Amino acid sequence: MKRIKKTWPFHVMLLPALICLFLFSYLPMGGIIMAFQDYKPWEGVGGSAWVGLDNFRYLFERQDSMQVIWNTLVIAVMKIVFNLLIPFVFAILLNEIRKTALQRSIQTMVYLPHFLSWVILGGILIEMLAVDGFVNRILAAVGLDPVFFLGDNNWFRFTVIVSDVWKEFGYNTIVFLAALAGVSPTLYEAAEMDGANRLKQTLHITVPSMIPITIVVGTLALGNILNAGFDQIFNLYNPLVYEKGDIIDTFVYRTAILNGEMGFGTAIGLFKSVISMALILVSYRLAYKWAGYRIF
């Protein structure tokens, strides 16, 4: 009771956030029951017919469902890999710049795209990557054929991954720069006295110092392996690239919202949530085992 008397203002301060968390995150979870119903909006949750696991069976029987899951895995895995690799290398290069003003200017420029929504960037990319857009004009100027970046299945995934890495790599670099800031300067001084040049210092001091945080970020990213980026895909894709560009979230949007199959859409969302939760638990365990990272 003495402890509660001392800390009750902090609990009161947390109360509004907890109320919002309950109202917007936990209370809507009651809608999960729709995944086991042939849900009809005019009949409601109480009046819709109970179908058990039929929606989940339908998910695995539909050919387009399997293609959507595969698309999601491919795009998400490629994003995770390149959003680790590019910031890792860029942080090392940025750390080698000795002029603080130049370093901060470069940081500001590469961070900027992160703060722009995909609605804005999507409109810009659609204009730039159109058949008669800026990029294809450059290709035509050097004698190359125009590329239908957002309408060709063979190019759409590439465009999505590259544009996502371009948008996020600057912001993702912050984690690696923070890891580099914790490296003791005495290690570099000792290496320099032993005759190690900048390349050897990077290979034997900088890179090993960044490996633990890389393991943590990489393993925790496994929890998002089924999140391939709804905002980006929704603003860039079209029916021409459904075969290679349609992901779980956009598929749920079309089936649940546009086609009215709300029970089926909820089943897909629940399937995704369960898999993501399992991956988060596994990745957290791996991060603790390999890098000693833990929250609790």
mmCIF file of C-alpha atoms in Angstrom:
data_model
loop_
_atom_site.group_PDB
_atom_site.id
_atom_site.type_symbol
_atom_site.label_atom_id
_atom_site.label_comp_id
_atom_site.label_asym_id
_atom_site.label_seq_id
_atom_site.Cartn_x
_atom_site.Cartn_y
_atom_site.Cartn_z
ATOM 1 C CA MET A 1 0.000 0.000 0.000
ATOM 2 C CA LYS A 2 2.907 2.349 0.727
ATOM 3 C CA ARG A 3 4.221 1.729 -2.768
ATOM 4 C CA ILE A 4 0.808 2.410 -4.324
ATOM 5 C CA LYS A 5 0.499 5.666 -2.390
ATOM 6 C CA LYS A 6 3.825 6.796 -3.843
ATOM 7 C CA THR A 7 3.172 5.725 -7.415
ATOM 8 C CA TRP A 8 -0.569 6.338 -7.908
ATOM 9 C CA PRO A 9 0.008 9.538 -9.984
ATOM 10 C CA PHE A 10 1.913 7.465 -12.532
ATOM 11 C CA HIS A 11 -0.935 4.963 -12.766
ATOM 12 C CA VAL A 12 -3.417 7.784 -13.285
ATOM 13 C CA MET A 13 -1.172 9.197 -15.999
ATOM 14 C CA LEU A 14 -1.244 5.825 -17.788
ATOM 15 C CA LEU A 15 -5.027 5.450 -17.472
ATOM 16 C CA PRO A 16 -6.020 7.411 -20.656
ATOM 17 C CA ALA A 17 -3.558 5.399 -22.745
ATOM 18 C CA LEU A 18 -4.845 2.125 -21.287
ATOM 19 C CA ILE A 19 -8.443 3.125 -22.006
ATOM 20 C CA CYS A 20 -7.569 3.932 -25.632
ATOM 21 C CA LEU A 21 -5.660 0.650 -25.913
ATOM 22 C CA PHE A 22 -8.670 -1.270 -24.649
ATOM 23 C CA LEU A 23 -11.202 0.562 -26.866
ATOM 24 C CA PHE A 24 -9.227 0.434 -30.109
ATOM 25 C CA SER A 25 -7.076 -2.704 -29.766
ATOM 26 C CA TYR A 26 -8.782 -5.208 -27.452
ATOM 27 C CA LEU A 27 -12.499 -4.463 -27.731
ATOM 28 C CA PRO A 28 -12.559 -4.893 -31.547
ATOM 29 C CA MET A 29 -11.027 -8.354 -31.140
ATOM 30 C CA GLY A 30 -14.563 -9.576 -30.451
ATOM 31 C CA GLY A 31 -15.071 -9.319 -34.203
ATOM 32 C CA ILE A 32 -12.832 -12.378 -34.645
ATOM 33 C CA ILE A 33 -16.001 -14.449 -34.354
ATOM 34 C CA MET A 34 -16.823 -13.329 -37.914
ATOM 35 C CA ALA A 35 -14.038 -15.635 -39.153
ATOM 36 C CA PHE A 36 -16.212 -18.596 -38.152
ATOM 37 C CA GLN A 37 -19.449 -17.258 -39.642
ATOM 38 C CA ASP A 38 -21.012 -16.617 -43.012
ATOM 39 C CA TYR A 39 -21.245 -13.014 -41.894
ATOM 40 C CA LYS A 40 -24.004 -10.833 -43.300
ATOM 41 C CA PRO A 41 -23.983 -7.159 -42.229
ATOM 42 C CA TRP A 42 -27.791 -6.966 -42.146
ATOM 43 C CA GLU A 43 -27.968 -10.027 -39.867
ATOM 44 C CA GLY A 44 -25.122 -8.996 -37.578
ATOM 45 C CA VAL A 45 -22.811 -11.179 -35.529
ATOM 46 C CA GLY A 46 -25.672 -12.706 -33.556
ATOM 47 C CA GLY A 47 -27.775 -13.623 -36.591
ATOM 48 C CA SER A 48 -25.157 -14.761 -39.123
ATOM 49 C CA ALA A 49 -24.877 -18.486 -39.783
ATOM 50 C CA TRP A 50 -22.088 -20.380 -38.014
ATOM 51 C CA VAL A 51 -19.794 -22.175 -40.517
ATOM 52 C CA GLY A 52 -16.936 -23.279 -38.243
ATOM 53 C CA LEU A 53 -13.636 -23.616 -40.118
ATOM 54 C CA ASP A 54 -15.155 -23.406 -43.609
ATOM 55 C CA ASN A 55 -13.652 -19.958 -44.243
ATOM 56 C CA PHE A 56 -10.188 -21.279 -43.412
ATOM 57 C CA ARG A 57 -10.677 -24.308 -45.669
ATOM 58 C CA TYR A 58 -11.801 -21.985 -48.434
ATOM 59 C CA LEU A 59 -8.631 -19.953 -47.884
ATOM 60 C CA PHE A 60 -6.386 -22.916 -48.663
ATOM 61 C CA GLU A 61 -8.580 -24.231 -51.475
ATOM 62 C CA ARG A 62 -8.537 -21.005 -53.496
ATOM 63 C CA GLN A 63 -5.684 -20.864 -55.971
ATOM 64 C CA ASP A 64 -5.403 -17.088 -55.718
ATOM 65 C CA SER A 65 -5.042 -17.332 -51.923
ATOM 66 C CA MET A 66 -1.882 -19.418 -52.209
ATOM 67 C CA GLN A 67 -0.482 -17.007 -54.784
ATOM 68 C CA VAL A 68 -1.232 -14.068 -52.487
ATOM 69 C CA ILE A 69 0.547 -15.737 -49.537
ATOM 70 C CA TRP A 70 3.560 -16.490 -51.747
ATOM 71 C CA ASN A 71 3.649 -12.912 -53.031
ATOM 72 C CA THR A 72 3.534 -11.617 -49.458
ATOM 73 C CA LEU A 73 6.401 -13.853 -48.346
ATOM 74 C CA VAL A 74 8.614 -12.976 -51.315
ATOM 75 C CA ILE A 75 8.086 -9.218 -51.047
ATOM 76 C CA ALA A 76 8.360 -9.156 -47.236
ATOM 77 C CA VAL A 77 11.530 -11.281 -47.118
ATOM 78 C CA MET A 78 13.232 -9.196 -49.794
ATOM 79 C CA LYS A 79 12.301 -6.000 -47.947
ATOM 80 C CA ILE A 80 13.683 -7.366 -44.678
ATOM 81 C CA VAL A 81 16.958 -8.444 -46.292
ATOM 82 C CA PHE A 82 17.637 -5.225 -48.178
ATOM 83 C CA ASN A 83 16.373 -3.003 -45.342
ATOM 84 C CA LEU A 84 19.070 -4.624 -43.208
ATOM 85 C CA LEU A 85 21.875 -4.766 -45.758
ATOM 86 C CA ILE A 86 21.622 -1.256 -47.224
ATOM 87 C CA PRO A 87 21.387 0.614 -43.871
ATOM 88 C CA PHE A 88 24.235 -1.549 -42.518
ATOM 89 C CA VAL A 89 26.574 -0.561 -45.347
ATOM 90 C CA PHE A 90 25.363 3.047 -45.446
ATOM 91 C CA ALA A 91 25.956 3.489 -41.692
ATOM 92 C CA ILE A 92 29.549 2.334 -42.110
ATOM 93 C CA LEU A 93 30.129 4.721 -45.016
ATOM 94 C CA LEU A 94 28.467 7.604 -43.195
ATOM 95 C CA ASN A 95 30.526 6.928 -40.095
ATOM 96 C CA GLU A 96 33.704 7.382 -42.145
ATOM 97 C CA ILE A 97 32.844 10.991 -43.003
ATOM 98 C CA ARG A 98 34.865 13.201 -40.707
ATOM 99 C CA LYS A 99 33.205 16.547 -41.521
ATOM 100 C CA THR A 100 30.239 16.796 -39.168
ATOM 101 C CA ALA A 101 28.346 19.344 -41.298
ATOM 102 C CA LEU A 102 28.549 17.130 -44.381
ATOM 103 C CA GLN A 103 27.558 14.041 -42.397
ATOM 104 C CA ARG A 104 24.482 15.741 -40.939
ATOM 105 C CA SER A 105 23.471 17.138 -44.327
ATOM 106 C CA ILE A 106 23.563 13.676 -45.873
ATOM 107 C CA GLN A 107 21.618 12.253 -42.927
ATOM 108 C CA THR A 108 18.897 14.862 -43.334
ATOM 109 C CA MET A 109 18.531 14.171 -47.051
ATOM 110 C CA VAL A 110 18.242 10.409 -46.670
ATOM 111 C CA TYR A 111 15.861 10.625 -43.673
ATOM 112 C CA LEU A 112 13.386 12.868 -45.505
ATOM 113 C CA PRO A 113 11.548 10.205 -47.599
ATOM 114 C CA HIS A 114 10.611 8.294 -44.436
ATOM 115 C CA PHE A 115 8.362 11.135 -43.302
ATOM 116 C CA LEU A 116 6.399 11.246 -46.579
ATOM 117 C CA SER A 117 3.288 9.072 -46.819
ATOM 118 C CA TRP A 118 2.892 6.466 -49.537
ATOM 119 C CA VAL A 119 -0.072 8.445 -50.857
ATOM 120 C CA ILE A 120 2.325 11.248 -51.796
ATOM 121 C CA LEU A 121 5.192 9.006 -52.883
ATOM 122 C CA GLY A 122 2.805 6.741 -54.766
ATOM 123 C CA GLY A 123 1.578 9.660 -56.877
ATOM 124 C CA ILE A 124 5.164 10.756 -57.541
ATOM 125 C CA LEU A 125 6.282 7.248 -58.529
ATOM 126 C CA ILE A 126 3.267 6.701 -60.783
ATOM 127 C CA GLU A 127 4.170 9.851 -62.699
ATOM 128 C CA MET A 128 7.913 9.157 -62.800
ATOM 129 C CA LEU A 129 7.608 5.477 -63.748
ATOM 130 C CA ALA A 130 4.849 5.835 -66.365
ATOM 131 C CA VAL A 131 5.605 4.701 -69.900
ATOM 132 C CA ASP A 132 6.058 8.345 -70.899
ATOM 133 C CA GLY A 133 7.451 9.353 -67.497
ATOM 134 C CA PHE A 134 10.777 10.804 -66.463
ATOM 135 C CA VAL A 135 12.587 7.467 -65.977
ATOM 136 C CA ASN A 136 11.525 6.034 -69.342
ATOM 137 C CA ARG A 137 12.521 9.255 -71.068
ATOM 138 C CA ILE A 138 16.024 8.773 -69.700
ATOM 139 C CA LEU A 139 16.020 5.152 -70.871
ATOM 140 C CA ALA A 140 14.884 6.256 -74.326
ATOM 141 C CA ALA A 141 17.628 8.906 -74.414
ATOM 142 C CA VAL A 142 20.292 6.204 -73.979
ATOM 143 C CA GLY A 143 18.691 3.931 -76.576
ATOM 144 C CA LEU A 144 16.805 1.519 -74.290
ATOM 145 C CA ASP A 145 13.207 0.372 -74.642
ATOM 146 C CA PRO A 146 10.648 1.810 -72.182
ATOM 147 C CA VAL A 147 9.780 -0.328 -69.146
ATOM 148 C CA PHE A 148 6.250 -0.642 -67.764
ATOM 149 C CA PHE A 149 7.395 -0.640 -64.119
ATOM 150 C CA LEU A 150 3.938 -0.596 -62.522
ATOM 151 C CA GLY A 151 2.086 -2.659 -65.117
ATOM 152 C CA ASP A 152 4.494 -5.547 -65.790
ATOM 153 C CA ASN A 153 4.481 -8.464 -63.354
ATOM 154 C CA ASN A 154 8.185 -9.050 -63.954
ATOM 155 C CA TRP A 155 9.041 -5.494 -62.888
ATOM 156 C CA PHE A 156 6.464 -4.696 -60.214
ATOM 157 C CA ARG A 157 8.095 -6.583 -57.340
ATOM 158 C CA PHE A 158 11.461 -5.033 -58.191
ATOM 159 C CA THR A 159 9.888 -1.564 -58.209
ATOM 160 C CA VAL A 160 8.133 -2.148 -54.874
ATOM 161 C CA ILE A 161 11.268 -3.408 -53.123
ATOM 162 C CA VAL A 162 13.579 -0.700 -54.490
ATOM 163 C CA SER A 163 11.151 2.117 -53.696
ATOM 164 C CA ASP A 164 10.593 0.811 -50.152
ATOM 165 C CA VAL A 165 14.339 0.551 -49.499
ATOM 166 C CA TRP A 166 14.860 4.051 -50.907
ATOM 167 C CA LYS A 167 12.166 5.405 -48.588
ATOM 168 C CA GLU A 168 13.249 3.650 -45.395
ATOM 169 C CA PHE A 169 16.999 2.983 -45.511
ATOM 170 C CA GLY A 170 17.935 6.421 -44.173
ATOM 171 C CA TYR A 171 15.686 6.086 -41.147
ATOM 172 C CA ASN A 172 16.769 2.479 -40.538
ATOM 173 C CA THR A 173 20.375 3.654 -40.486
ATOM 174 C CA ILE A 174 19.740 5.375 -37.131
ATOM 175 C CA VAL A 175 19.914 2.056 -35.257
ATOM 176 C CA PHE A 176 23.272 1.157 -36.759
ATOM 177 C CA LEU A 177 24.697 4.646 -36.193
ATOM 178 C CA ALA A 178 23.663 4.345 -32.553
ATOM 179 C CA ALA A 179 25.555 1.055 -32.339
ATOM 180 C CA LEU A 180 28.634 2.676 -33.872
ATOM 181 C CA ALA A 181 28.422 5.554 -31.394
ATOM 182 C CA GLY A 182 28.927 3.021 -28.602
ATOM 183 C CA VAL A 183 32.215 1.691 -29.978
ATOM 184 C CA SER A 184 35.150 2.813 -27.843
ATOM 185 C CA PRO A 185 37.587 5.113 -29.740
ATOM 186 C CA THR A 186 40.439 3.395 -27.927
ATOM 187 C CA LEU A 187 39.864 0.306 -30.074
ATOM 188 C CA TYR A 188 40.561 2.302 -33.226
ATOM 189 C CA GLU A 189 43.555 4.003 -31.616
ATOM 190 C CA ALA A 190 45.052 0.674 -30.589
ATOM 191 C CA ALA A 191 44.435 -0.775 -34.056
ATOM 192 C CA GLU A 192 46.059 2.241 -35.688
ATOM 193 C CA MET A 193 49.125 1.881 -33.463
ATOM 194 C CA ASP A 194 49.345 -1.752 -34.549
ATOM 195 C CA GLY A 195 49.428 -0.616 -38.180
ATOM 196 C CA ALA A 196 45.822 -1.348 -39.208
ATOM 197 C CA ASN A 197 44.522 0.869 -42.010
ATOM 198 C CA ARG A 198 40.926 2.150 -42.242
ATOM 199 C CA LEU A 199 39.739 -0.920 -44.150
ATOM 200 C CA LYS A 200 41.128 -3.334 -41.572
ATOM 201 C CA GLN A 201 39.722 -1.224 -38.738
ATOM 202 C CA THR A 202 36.311 -1.401 -40.404
ATOM 203 C CA LEU A 203 36.488 -5.160 -40.952
ATOM 204 C CA HIS A 204 37.821 -6.069 -37.517
ATOM 205 C CA ILE A 205 36.243 -3.416 -35.255
ATOM 206 C CA THR A 206 33.307 -1.649 -36.903
ATOM 207 C CA VAL A 207 31.598 -4.646 -38.496
ATOM 208 C CA PRO A 208 31.861 -6.968 -35.450
ATOM 209 C CA SER A 209 30.507 -4.158 -33.246
ATOM 210 C CA MET A 210 27.400 -3.944 -35.461
ATOM 211 C CA ILE A 211 26.700 -7.676 -35.664
ATOM 212 C CA PRO A 212 24.711 -7.941 -32.358
ATOM 213 C CA ILE A 213 22.283 -5.130 -33.225
ATOM 214 C CA THR A 214 21.962 -6.555 -36.746
ATOM 215 C CA ILE A 215 20.933 -9.923 -35.277
ATOM 216 C CA VAL A 216 18.403 -8.231 -33.003
ATOM 217 C CA VAL A 217 16.863 -6.148 -35.799
ATOM 218 C CA GLY A 218 16.839 -9.090 -38.215
ATOM 219 C CA THR A 219 15.244 -11.597 -35.864
ATOM 220 C CA LEU A 220 12.609 -9.160 -34.616
ATOM 221 C CA ALA A 221 11.780 -8.321 -38.245
ATOM 222 C CA LEU A 222 10.621 -11.930 -38.693
ATOM 223 C CA GLY A 223 7.429 -10.957 -36.884
ATOM 224 C CA ASN A 224 6.563 -8.703 -39.836
ATOM 225 C CA ILE A 225 7.208 -11.303 -42.498
ATOM 226 C CA LEU A 226 3.506 -11.322 -43.425
ATOM 227 C CA ASN A 227 3.351 -7.523 -43.538
ATOM 228 C CA ALA A 228 4.552 -6.625 -47.007
ATOM 229 C CA GLY A 229 3.347 -3.025 -46.814
ATOM 230 C CA PHE A 230 -0.337 -2.396 -47.485
ATOM 231 C CA ASP A 231 0.039 1.379 -47.908
ATOM 232 C CA GLN A 232 2.694 1.027 -50.564
ATOM 233 C CA ILE A 233 1.107 -1.815 -52.536
ATOM 234 C CA PHE A 234 -2.366 -0.279 -52.397
ATOM 235 C CA ASN A 235 -1.114 3.008 -53.852
ATOM 236 C CA LEU A 236 1.007 1.408 -56.587
ATOM 237 C CA TYR A 237 -0.689 -1.780 -57.744
ATOM 238 C CA ASN A 238 -3.437 -2.362 -60.305
ATOM 239 C CA PRO A 239 -5.245 -5.398 -61.796
ATOM 240 C CA LEU A 240 -2.405 -5.929 -64.286
ATOM 241 C CA VAL A 241 -0.007 -6.954 -61.511
ATOM 242 C CA TYR A 242 -2.287 -8.912 -59.177
ATOM 243 C CA GLU A 243 -0.429 -12.092 -60.112
ATOM 244 C CA LYS A 244 2.900 -10.957 -58.627
ATOM 245 C CA GLY A 245 1.949 -7.895 -56.569
ATOM 246 C CA ASP A 246 -1.203 -8.798 -54.646
ATOM 247 C CA ILE A 247 -0.473 -9.379 -50.937
ATOM 248 C CA ILE A 248 -2.542 -10.604 -47.999
ATOM 249 C CA ASP A 249 -3.609 -7.138 -46.842
ATOM 250 C CA THR A 250 -4.752 -5.932 -50.261
ATOM 251 C CA PHE A 251 -6.450 -9.289 -50.854
ATOM 252 C CA VAL A 252 -8.365 -8.904 -47.574
ATOM 253 C CA TYR A 253 -9.332 -5.357 -48.557
ATOM 254 C CA ARG A 254 -10.839 -6.523 -51.856
ATOM 255 C CA THR A 255 -12.567 -9.608 -50.494
ATOM 256 C CA ALA A 256 -13.876 -8.142 -47.243
ATOM 257 C CA ILE A 257 -14.650 -4.565 -48.276
ATOM 258 C CA LEU A 258 -15.230 -4.563 -52.026
ATOM 259 C CA ASN A 259 -16.713 -8.049 -52.499
ATOM 260 C CA GLY A 260 -18.545 -8.196 -49.173
ATOM 261 C CA GLU A 261 -16.949 -11.517 -48.061
ATOM 262 C CA MET A 262 -16.355 -10.253 -44.540
ATOM 263 C CA GLY A 263 -16.202 -13.667 -42.908
ATOM 264 C CA PHE A 264 -13.579 -14.857 -45.372
ATOM 265 C CA GLY A 265 -11.634 -11.619 -45.036
ATOM 266 C CA THR A 266 -11.653 -11.909 -41.228
ATOM 267 C CA ALA A 267 -10.426 -15.503 -41.475
ATOM 268 C CA ILE A 268 -7.462 -14.376 -43.586
ATOM 269 C CA GLY A 269 -6.678 -11.595 -41.125
ATOM 270 C CA LEU A 270 -6.853 -14.017 -38.178
ATOM 271 C CA PHE A 271 -4.609 -16.508 -39.977
ATOM 272 C CA LYS A 272 -2.072 -13.750 -40.584
ATOM 273 C CA SER A 273 -2.228 -12.543 -36.981
ATOM 274 C CA VAL A 274 -1.677 -16.019 -35.510
ATOM 275 C CA ILE A 275 1.322 -16.686 -37.770
ATOM 276 C CA SER A 276 2.773 -13.244 -37.028
ATOM 277 C CA MET A 277 2.369 -13.771 -33.276
ATOM 278 C CA ALA A 278 4.153 -17.113 -33.466
ATOM 279 C CA LEU A 279 6.983 -15.578 -35.480
ATOM 280 C CA ILE A 280 7.331 -12.709 -33.006
ATOM 281 C CA LEU A 281 7.691 -15.186 -30.124
ATOM 282 C CA VAL A 282 10.242 -17.236 -32.048
ATOM 283 C CA SER A 283 12.210 -14.188 -33.184
ATOM 284 C CA TYR A 284 12.261 -12.775 -29.634
ATOM 285 C CA ARG A 285 13.668 -16.072 -28.391
ATOM 286 C CA LEU A 286 16.293 -16.088 -31.152
ATOM 287 C CA ALA A 287 17.278 -12.488 -30.387
ATOM 288 C CA TYR A 288 17.795 -13.425 -26.733
ATOM 289 C CA LYS A 289 19.774 -16.559 -27.630
ATOM 290 C CA TRP A 290 22.064 -15.023 -30.258
ATOM 291 C CA ALA A 291 22.418 -11.404 -29.104
ATOM 292 C CA GLY A 292 21.357 -11.436 -25.446
ATOM 293 C CA TYR A 293 18.458 -9.076 -26.229
ATOM 294 C CA ARG A 294 15.388 -9.148 -24.026
ATOM 295 C CA ILE A 295 12.616 -6.784 -22.984
ATOM 296 C CA PHE A 296 11.514 -8.611 -19.833
#
